[in-house]
XYZ file of C-alpha atoms in Angstrom:
317
model
C 225.692 99.813 110.362
C 222.997 98.711 107.947
C 221.937 95.985 110.397
C 221.718 98.523 113.206
C 219.600 100.865 111.103
C 217.322 97.983 110.105
C 217.002 96.957 113.742
C 216.203 100.520 114.777
C 213.624 100.761 112.032
C 211.949 97.522 113.143
C 211.861 98.650 116.746
C 210.388 101.980 115.712
C 207.734 100.271 113.599
C 206.776 97.980 116.471
C 206.714 100.556 119.250
C 205.538 103.666 117.412
C 201.862 102.680 117.001
C 201.398 102.046 120.712
C 203.280 105.178 121.627
C 201.256 107.242 119.164
C 197.944 105.930 120.562
C 199.053 106.671 124.104
C 200.192 110.161 123.192
C 196.925 110.806 121.363
C 194.953 109.549 124.367
C 196.849 111.853 126.723
C 196.366 114.847 124.420
C 192.624 114.214 124.282
C 192.409 113.941 128.041
C 194.272 117.220 128.396
C 192.113 118.880 125.760
C 195.094 119.441 123.468
C 193.921 117.349 120.507
C 193.044 119.386 117.435
C 190.264 117.051 116.348
C 188.779 113.731 117.348
C 187.118 111.282 114.980
C 183.449 111.005 115.939
C 181.844 107.607 116.271
C 178.545 107.015 114.412
C 175.396 107.852 116.432
C 174.047 104.328 115.923
C 177.263 102.899 117.354
C 177.075 105.173 120.406
C 173.459 104.130 120.940
C 174.507 100.480 120.909
C 177.198 101.239 123.474
C 174.588 102.783 125.788
C 172.360 99.739 125.468
C 175.259 97.370 126.123
C 176.218 99.357 129.239
C 172.599 99.203 130.426
C 172.421 95.446 129.815
C 175.633 94.906 131.748
C 174.363 96.996 134.677
C 171.117 94.986 134.719
C 173.001 91.680 134.820
C 175.254 92.869 137.622
C 172.311 94.193 139.661
C 170.132 91.103 139.276
C 173.005 88.685 139.911
C 174.025 90.561 143.060
C 170.605 89.668 144.513
C 169.729 86.322 142.918
C 173.149 84.886 143.755
C 171.650 84.354 147.209
C 170.001 81.256 145.756
C 173.431 79.617 145.880
C 173.514 79.976 149.685
C 171.328 77.389 151.388
C 170.901 79.398 154.582
C 169.858 82.703 153.009
C 166.617 82.735 155.049
C 167.928 80.896 158.093
C 167.627 83.020 161.265
C 171.062 84.332 162.178
C 170.298 84.248 165.909
C 169.112 80.620 165.871
C 171.316 78.047 167.581
C 170.466 74.432 166.796
C 172.291 71.482 168.313
C 173.936 68.540 166.605
C 170.944 66.388 167.528
C 168.566 68.956 166.046
C 170.292 68.649 162.700
C 170.962 64.914 162.870
C 167.863 63.363 161.311
C 165.036 64.618 159.159
C 161.725 65.488 160.763
C 160.082 62.671 158.818
C 162.592 60.161 160.186
C 162.013 61.346 163.751
C 158.239 61.190 163.322
C 158.548 57.589 162.108
C 160.705 56.700 165.108
C 158.286 58.431 167.459
C 155.366 56.498 166.028
C 156.988 53.224 167.088
C 158.012 54.430 170.549
C 155.998 52.804 173.343
C 157.596 54.523 176.324
C 158.786 58.058 177.140
C 162.360 56.770 177.097
C 161.974 55.409 173.583
C 160.417 58.692 172.457
C 163.337 60.629 173.922
C 165.752 58.290 172.166
C 163.951 58.869 168.885
C 164.455 62.627 169.219
C 168.169 62.224 169.924
C 168.882 59.366 167.498
C 172.312 59.604 165.820
C 172.358 61.128 162.337
C 171.607 58.839 159.417
C 173.019 61.166 156.757
C 174.586 64.585 156.348
C 173.402 67.439 158.628
C 169.927 68.606 157.755
C 169.422 71.783 155.671
C 169.563 75.155 157.327
C 166.536 76.840 155.814
C 163.839 78.754 157.653
C 161.230 76.115 156.792
C 163.419 73.284 158.039
C 164.108 75.259 161.232
C 160.345 75.728 161.714
C 159.842 72.003 161.192
C 162.474 71.068 163.762
C 161.150 73.586 166.291
C 157.567 72.366 165.826
C 158.486 68.697 166.223
C 160.582 69.432 169.305
C 157.683 71.402 170.784
C 155.289 68.551 170.057
C 157.628 66.150 171.837
C 157.812 68.451 174.874
C 154.019 68.541 175.111
C 153.709 64.777 174.668
C 156.305 64.166 177.346
C 154.460 66.384 179.809
C 150.982 65.024 179.021
C 149.524 61.949 180.697
C 147.959 60.825 177.408
C 149.698 62.269 174.360
C 146.869 61.168 172.092
C 144.601 63.709 173.779
C 146.970 66.663 173.267
C 145.576 68.348 170.146
C 148.291 71.008 170.064
C 151.013 68.364 170.099
C 149.352 66.548 167.209
C 148.955 69.777 165.228
C 152.573 70.763 165.809
C 153.779 67.368 164.597
C 151.717 67.624 161.406
C 152.915 71.218 160.957
C 156.522 70.026 161.328
C 156.122 67.429 158.582
C 154.482 69.986 156.285
C 157.175 72.604 156.855
C 159.888 70.099 156.073
C 158.167 69.402 152.750
C 158.001 73.145 152.056
C 161.705 73.397 152.866
C 162.512 70.624 150.409
C 160.460 72.435 147.760
C 162.483 75.580 148.460
C 165.732 73.696 147.958
C 164.401 72.318 144.663
C 163.558 75.883 143.629
C 167.068 77.053 144.469
C 168.634 74.272 142.419
C 166.415 75.137 139.445
C 167.271 78.843 139.714
C 170.981 78.082 139.798
C 170.812 75.832 136.749
C 168.302 77.734 134.624
C 168.822 81.386 135.554
C 172.088 82.075 137.335
C 174.158 79.950 134.967
C 172.730 81.693 131.908
C 173.009 85.241 133.206
C 176.521 84.643 134.509
C 177.547 83.327 131.091
C 176.065 86.373 129.370
C 177.891 88.709 131.755
C 181.254 86.944 131.675
C 181.264 85.864 128.034
C 178.893 87.689 125.688
C 179.256 91.099 127.304
C 183.017 90.578 127.506
C 183.100 89.952 123.755
C 181.296 93.265 123.286
C 183.726 95.029 125.620
C 186.701 93.655 123.705
C 185.216 94.754 120.394
C 184.658 98.259 121.790
C 188.252 98.443 122.984
C 189.382 97.536 119.482
C 187.297 100.391 118.104
C 188.787 102.865 120.563
C 192.294 101.651 119.756
C 191.661 102.014 116.018
C 190.220 105.496 116.481
C 193.212 106.625 118.512
C 195.546 105.218 115.852
C 193.634 107.051 113.131
C 193.682 110.365 114.952
C 197.327 109.908 115.914
C 198.187 109.263 112.258
C 196.306 112.376 111.193
C 198.158 114.427 113.784
C 201.544 112.943 112.898
C 201.474 114.137 109.265
C 200.936 117.723 110.277
C 203.948 119.987 110.848
C 204.925 119.606 114.478
C 202.779 116.522 114.807
C 203.495 113.298 116.662
C 206.999 111.910 116.496
C 208.928 109.100 118.158
C 211.730 110.281 120.493
C 215.005 110.386 118.561
C 213.251 110.107 115.242
C 214.066 112.879 112.752
C 211.069 114.664 111.220
C 211.381 116.998 108.259
C 208.082 118.802 107.707
C 209.766 120.852 104.989
C 210.589 117.860 102.795
C 208.985 116.906 99.523
C 205.466 118.181 100.198
C 203.920 116.405 97.251
C 205.454 113.067 98.212
C 204.601 113.595 101.877
C 201.011 114.304 100.932
C 200.719 111.002 99.061
C 202.392 109.124 101.878
C 200.178 110.801 104.451
C 197.060 110.040 102.431
C 198.015 106.387 102.214
C 198.645 106.167 105.947
C 195.370 107.846 106.813
C 193.377 105.712 104.385
C 194.873 102.553 105.846
C 193.949 103.631 109.352
C 190.465 104.664 108.226
C 189.921 101.245 106.674
C 191.037 99.608 109.912
C 188.763 101.876 111.946
C 185.739 101.197 109.741
C 186.399 97.457 109.824
C 186.615 97.109 113.612
C 183.633 99.447 114.058
C 181.470 97.301 111.796
C 182.652 94.217 113.636
C 181.823 95.780 117.012
C 178.369 96.773 115.786
C 177.718 93.166 114.797
C 178.957 91.825 118.127
C 176.876 94.288 120.153
C 173.739 93.602 118.123
C 174.170 89.869 118.653
C 174.456 90.378 122.412
C 171.437 92.667 122.546
C 169.287 90.469 120.302
C 169.977 87.154 122.032
C 166.830 85.698 123.654
C 168.779 83.993 126.422
C 168.386 86.624 129.198
C 164.603 86.760 128.790
C 164.392 82.977 128.514
C 166.435 82.657 131.702
C 164.159 85.154 133.469
C 161.147 83.061 132.462
C 162.889 80.043 134.005
C 163.457 82.002 137.236
C 159.761 82.838 137.425
C 158.806 79.239 136.647
C 161.022 77.954 139.472
C 159.559 80.445 141.929
C 156.028 79.648 140.784
C 156.603 75.913 141.220
C 157.876 76.457 144.758
C 154.955 78.640 145.798
C 152.525 76.240 144.148
C 153.911 73.299 146.112
C 153.989 75.310 149.327
C 150.353 76.288 148.745
C 149.348 72.670 148.106
C 151.172 71.397 151.195
C 149.704 74.020 153.506
C 146.250 73.673 151.916
C 146.246 69.999 152.892
C 147.456 70.824 156.391
C 145.079 73.688 157.191
C 141.795 71.712 157.341
C 143.453 69.006 159.469
C 144.608 71.548 162.039
C 141.244 73.336 161.825
C 139.516 70.058 162.653
C 141.779 69.494 165.647
C 141.113 73.041 166.808
C 137.334 72.636 166.463
C 137.381 69.337 168.339
C 139.437 70.891 171.105
C 137.033 73.824 171.378
C 134.058 71.481 171.498
C 135.736 69.439 174.222
C 136.569 72.607 176.126
C 132.943 73.876 175.952
C 131.645 70.499 177.043
C 133.958 70.420 180.032
C 132.927 73.950 180.977
C 129.233 73.103 180.763
C 129.702 70.078 182.982
C 131.613 72.017 185.583
């Protein structure tokens, strides 16, 4: 009998706290709780800032995660063949430069792949389309060297491939220096803060449940006998001890949560990662600008020479 009573007591001690918190939670939701321990204003302010920081991370990651998808700017309606994606534009240009007959030029454009399929980015697609167009013009022309548009398209193709490679380098930098950091903050640091906040809520519910349980008609475990009319003086001391213990627990986990939330909010990592994102984007646009700046005067020169030739032919007509 004594063993059974001891077992029952142990079970009650283990289950009662969770039951009391749940019952307190339900009473609060139903508006039946007599009073609810208020959290400090500074703590509530930290909670708001943590929620805002989490929302910012989720919003930014939902967009910037596109940097992990190579084809995020690749036209969805574009259909390129196996041969289109077989070799790089630079490789095909090199092969074309050594071709001495139309058949050799055609073979260069359809040469078997030397590596993995080429990237599916918008710039790479532009490069492949431009080189293919240049080849079409050269094939149709009697003297490909005189076709200025074909020459310009070939040079444009090489430049666009370089821009595409710069874009891929940007994406890799963004993944390593921004996405990795912000994902870690969201899945680790902010999760630590969330866990600390749950501990605070659990401690508060336990405190309020303990306060309610010492009142006549308060919380009780099913089957457990309560005698609110017992030794009032002894009950008062026992109740005070229970409440003080729960208050100490509540204060402790609240202070811990404040520290955790402040650490998350004060960390320089998110801003440092954002600076890295900007740096990666800046490097890409800088390289793209440099590549196209070198190309523009070359194409302008071809265009001016073609116009001069056209005017000359018109004047001689």
